[in-house]
Amino acid sequence: MKVFLSGYGKMGRMLEELALERGWEVVGHADITCPEAYETAPGADVCLDFSGVGALKPLLGYLHRTKTALVSGTTGLTEPDLDALQELGRELPVIWTANYSTGIAVFRRMLHDYAGVLAGWDKEIVEIHHNQKADAPSGTAKLLLQELDPEGTATVIHGREGLCGKRKPEEIGVFSLRGGTVAGEHTVYFFGEDETLQITHSAASRRIFAAGALRAAQAICGRGPGFYTLDELLFEI
């Protein structure tokens, strides 16, 4: 399989390492520091994109030119950015998710299937990442929030301070901790009457995200145009 890397930081280099271990060919790479590289980069079977929001425009130009399938894990994208990726799915096979971990995919599936049973319980999300992470809350926390609040009707808060009053039933707190070298930890808390349920996923290294992205790349190649979800690729739904 031929792979093009959009973004060549720590994640991009890890993707390259794992791809080469599998016998895949890395035909090139580019990122926001050299946007002109997108204009001349060769086509590939799939583009693995873990770049940054500033690279989206040249990346889209590359994809339209080469008709390369896209597996993107870039976080911090705006709604218009995501709309552009969905529109790209009319032409090419595309997947975007903030987290390619198989464990997180199962975590989301659990919330999707069972959070409704706990509809009357208070819900909070806490995410922890290394001190170099630039965005907050994490993209994964936002994905988990979507499963808890699919209609977007909850009041989402990111901090409590002072005389803020008692917790309102429609609130969902999403809190971000930053420190050290934590690869990523996400916990969803359900608080009921006299009982608490918490579900936690911890990542020991970025390697799990890279391995998951390669798994998605293998699954999406050969498919027709569309904006796919990780559930569709992993669970065949």
CSV table of N, CA and C in Angstrom, one decimal, residues 160-228:
chain,number,residue,atom,x,y,z
A,160,ARG,N,-16.1,25.4,37.3
A,160,ARG,CA,-17.0,26.0,38.3
A,160,ARG,C,-16.1,26.7,39.3
A,161,GLU,N,-16.6,27.9,39.7
A,161,GLU,CA,-15.8,28.7,40.6
A,161,GLU,C,-16.7,29.6,41.4
A,162,GLY,N,-16.4,29.9,42.6
A,162,GLY,CA,-17.2,30.8,43.4
A,162,GLY,C,-18.6,30.3,43.8
A,163,LEU,N,-19.5,31.2,44.0
A,163,LEU,CA,-20.8,30.9,44.4
A,163,LEU,C,-21.6,30.6,43.1
A,164,CYS,N,-21.4,29.4,42.5
A,164,CYS,CA,-22.0,29.1,41.2
A,164,CYS,C,-23.4,28.5,41.3
A,165,GLY,N,-23.8,28.2,42.5
A,165,GLY,CA,-25.1,27.6,42.7
A,165,GLY,C,-25.1,26.1,42.5
A,166,LYS,N,-26.2,25.4,42.8
A,166,LYS,CA,-26.2,24.0,42.7
A,166,LYS,C,-26.1,23.6,41.3
A,167,ARG,N,-25.7,22.3,41.1
A,167,ARG,CA,-25.6,21.8,39.8
A,167,ARG,C,-27.0,21.6,39.1
A,168,LYS,N,-27.1,22.1,37.9
A,168,LYS,CA,-28.4,22.0,37.2
A,168,LYS,C,-28.5,20.6,36.5
A,169,PRO,N,-29.7,20.1,36.4
A,169,PRO,CA,-29.8,18.7,35.8
A,169,PRO,C,-29.4,18.7,34.4
A,170,GLU,N,-29.5,19.8,33.6
A,170,GLU,CA,-29.1,19.7,32.2
A,170,GLU,C,-27.7,20.0,31.9
A,171,GLU,N,-26.9,20.2,33.0
A,171,GLU,CA,-25.4,20.4,32.8
A,171,GLU,C,-24.7,19.2,32.5
A,172,ILE,N,-23.6,19.3,31.7
A,172,ILE,CA,-22.6,18.3,31.6
A,172,ILE,C,-21.3,19.0,31.7
A,173,GLY,N,-20.5,18.7,32.7
A,173,GLY,CA,-19.2,19.3,32.8
A,173,GLY,C,-18.1,18.6,32.0
A,174,VAL,N,-17.3,19.3,31.3
A,174,VAL,CA,-16.2,18.7,30.5
A,174,VAL,C,-14.9,19.5,30.9
A,175,PHE,N,-14.0,18.7,31.6
A,175,PHE,CA,-12.9,19.4,32.2
A,175,PHE,C,-11.6,18.8,31.7
A,176,SER,N,-10.6,19.7,31.5
A,176,SER,CA,-9.3,19.3,30.9
A,176,SER,C,-8.2,19.5,31.9
A,177,LEU,N,-7.4,18.5,32.1
A,177,LEU,CA,-6.2,18.5,32.9
A,177,LEU,C,-5.0,18.4,31.9
A,178,ARG,N,-3.9,19.1,32.2
A,178,ARG,CA,-2.7,19.1,31.4
A,178,ARG,C,-1.5,18.9,32.2
A,179,GLY,N,-0.6,18.0,31.9
A,179,GLY,CA,0.6,17.8,32.7
A,179,GLY,C,1.5,16.6,32.2
A,180,GLY,N,2.8,16.8,32.4
A,180,GLY,CA,3.7,15.7,32.1
A,180,GLY,C,3.6,15.2,30.7
A,181,THR,N,3.7,13.8,30.6
A,181,THR,CA,3.7,13.2,29.3
A,181,THR,C,2.6,12.3,29.1
A,182,VAL,N,1.4,12.5,29.7
A,182,VAL,CA,0.3,11.6,29.6
A,182,VAL,C,-0.2,11.6,28.2
A,183,ALA,N,-0.2,10.4,27.6
A,183,ALA,CA,-0.7,10.2,26.2
A,183,ALA,C,-2.1,10.5,26.0
A,184,GLY,N,-2.9,10.2,27.0
A,184,GLY,CA,-4.4,10.5,27.0
A,184,GLY,C,-5.2,9.6,27.9
A,185,GLU,N,-6.0,10.3,28.7
A,185,GLU,CA,-6.9,9.5,29.6
A,185,GLU,C,-8.3,10.2,29.6
A,186,HIS,N,-9.3,9.5,29.4
A,186,HIS,CA,-10.7,10.0,29.4
A,186,HIS,C,-11.6,9.2,30.3
A,187,THR,N,-12.3,9.9,31.2
A,187,THR,CA,-13.3,9.3,32.1
A,187,THR,C,-14.6,10.0,32.0
A,188,VAL,N,-15.6,9.1,31.8
A,188,VAL,CA,-17.0,9.6,31.9
A,188,VAL,C,-17.6,9.1,33.2
A,189,TYR,N,-18.1,10.1,34.0
A,189,TYR,CA,-18.7,9.8,35.3
A,189,TYR,C,-20.3,9.9,35.2
A,190,PHE,N,-21.0,8.9,35.7
A,190,PHE,CA,-22.4,8.9,35.9
A,190,PHE,C,-22.7,8.9,37.4
A,191,PHE,N,-23.4,10.0,37.9
A,191,PHE,CA,-23.7,10.1,39.3
A,191,PHE,C,-25.2,9.9,39.5
A,192,GLY,N,-25.6,8.8,40.1
A,192,GLY,CA,-26.9,8.5,40.5
A,192,GLY,C,-27.2,8.7,41.9
A,193,GLU,N,-28.3,8.3,42.4
A,193,GLU,CA,-28.7,8.4,43.8
A,193,GLU,C,-28.0,7.2,44.5
A,194,ASP,N,-27.0,7.5,45.4
A,194,ASP,CA,-26.3,6.5,46.2
A,194,ASP,C,-25.5,5.6,45.4
A,195,GLU,N,-25.2,5.9,44.1
A,195,GLU,CA,-24.3,5.1,43.3
A,195,GLU,C,-23.6,5.9,42.2
A,196,THR,N,-22.4,5.5,41.9
A,196,THR,CA,-21.6,6.2,40.9
A,196,THR,C,-21.0,5.2,39.9
A,197,LEU,N,-21.1,5.4,38.6
A,197,LEU,CA,-20.5,4.6,37.6
A,197,LEU,C,-19.5,5.5,36.9
A,198,GLN,N,-18.3,5.0,36.7
A,198,GLN,CA,-17.3,5.7,35.9
A,198,GLN,C,-16.7,4.7,34.9
A,199,ILE,N,-16.4,5.2,33.7
A,199,ILE,CA,-15.8,4.4,32.6
A,199,ILE,C,-14.5,5.2,32.2
A,200,THR,N,-13.4,4.5,32.2
A,200,THR,CA,-12.1,5.2,31.9
A,200,THR,C,-11.4,4.5,30.8
A,201,HIS,N,-10.8,5.2,29.9
A,201,HIS,CA,-9.9,4.7,28.9
A,201,HIS,C,-8.5,5.4,29.1
A,202,SER,N,-7.5,4.7,29.2
A,202,SER,CA,-6.1,5.2,29.3
A,202,SER,C,-5.2,4.8,28.2
A,203,ALA,N,-4.5,5.7,27.6
A,203,ALA,CA,-3.6,5.4,26.5
A,203,ALA,C,-2.2,5.4,27.1
A,204,ALA,N,-1.4,4.4,26.9
A,204,ALA,CA,0.0,4.3,27.4
A,204,ALA,C,0.9,5.1,26.5
A,205,SER,N,0.6,5.1,25.2
A,205,SER,CA,1.4,5.8,24.2
A,205,SER,C,0.6,6.2,23.0
A,206,ARG,N,1.2,7.1,22.2
A,206,ARG,CA,0.5,7.4,20.9
A,206,ARG,C,0.5,6.3,19.9
A,207,ARG,N,1.2,5.2,20.2
A,207,ARG,CA,1.3,4.1,19.3
A,207,ARG,C,-0.1,3.5,19.0
A,208,ILE,N,-1.0,3.5,20.0
A,208,ILE,CA,-2.3,2.9,19.7
A,208,ILE,C,-3.1,3.7,18.7
A,209,PHE,N,-2.9,5.0,18.7
A,209,PHE,CA,-3.6,5.9,17.8
A,209,PHE,C,-3.1,5.6,16.4
A,210,ALA,N,-1.8,5.5,16.3
A,210,ALA,CA,-1.1,5.3,15.0
A,210,ALA,C,-1.6,3.9,14.4
A,211,ALA,N,-1.6,2.9,15.3
A,211,ALA,CA,-1.9,1.6,14.8
A,211,ALA,C,-3.4,1.6,14.4
A,212,GLY,N,-4.3,2.3,15.1
A,212,GLY,CA,-5.7,2.3,14.7
A,212,GLY,C,-5.9,3.1,13.4
A,213,ALA,N,-5.1,4.1,13.2
A,213,ALA,CA,-5.2,4.9,11.9
A,213,ALA,C,-4.8,4.0,10.7
A,214,LEU,N,-3.8,3.2,10.9
A,214,LEU,CA,-3.4,2.2,9.9
A,214,LEU,C,-4.5,1.2,9.6
A,215,ARG,N,-5.1,0.7,10.7
A,215,ARG,CA,-6.2,-0.2,10.6
A,215,ARG,C,-7.3,0.4,9.7
A,216,ALA,N,-7.6,1.7,10.0
A,216,ALA,CA,-8.7,2.4,9.3
A,216,ALA,C,-8.3,2.6,7.8
A,217,ALA,N,-7.0,2.9,7.6
A,217,ALA,CA,-6.5,3.0,6.2
A,217,ALA,C,-6.7,1.8,5.4
A,218,GLN,N,-6.4,0.6,6.0
A,218,GLN,CA,-6.5,-0.6,5.3
A,218,GLN,C,-8.0,-0.9,5.0
A,219,ALA,N,-8.8,-0.5,5.9
A,219,ALA,CA,-10.3,-0.8,5.8
A,219,ALA,C,-10.9,0.1,4.7
A,220,ILE,N,-10.4,1.3,4.6
A,220,ILE,CA,-11.1,2.3,3.7
A,220,ILE,C,-10.6,2.2,2.3
A,221,CYS,N,-9.4,1.7,2.0
A,221,CYS,CA,-8.9,1.5,0.7
A,221,CYS,C,-9.8,0.6,-0.1
A,222,GLY,N,-10.1,1.0,-1.3
A,222,GLY,CA,-11.0,0.1,-2.1
A,222,GLY,C,-12.5,0.4,-2.0
A,223,ARG,N,-12.8,1.2,-1.0
A,223,ARG,CA,-14.2,1.6,-0.9
A,223,ARG,C,-14.6,2.8,-1.8
A,224,GLY,N,-15.9,3.0,-2.0
A,224,GLY,CA,-16.3,4.1,-2.8
A,224,GLY,C,-16.3,5.4,-2.1
A,225,PRO,N,-16.6,6.5,-2.7
A,225,PRO,CA,-16.7,7.8,-2.1
A,225,PRO,C,-17.7,7.7,-0.9
A,226,GLY,N,-17.4,8.5,0.1
A,226,GLY,CA,-18.3,8.5,1.3
A,226,GLY,C,-17.5,9.1,2.5
A,227,PHE,N,-18.3,9.6,3.4
A,227,PHE,CA,-17.7,10.1,4.7
A,227,PHE,C,-18.0,9.1,5.7
A,228,TYR,N,-17.0,8.2,6.0
A,228,TYR,CA,-17.2,7.0,6.8
A,228,TYR,C,-17.0,7.3,8.3
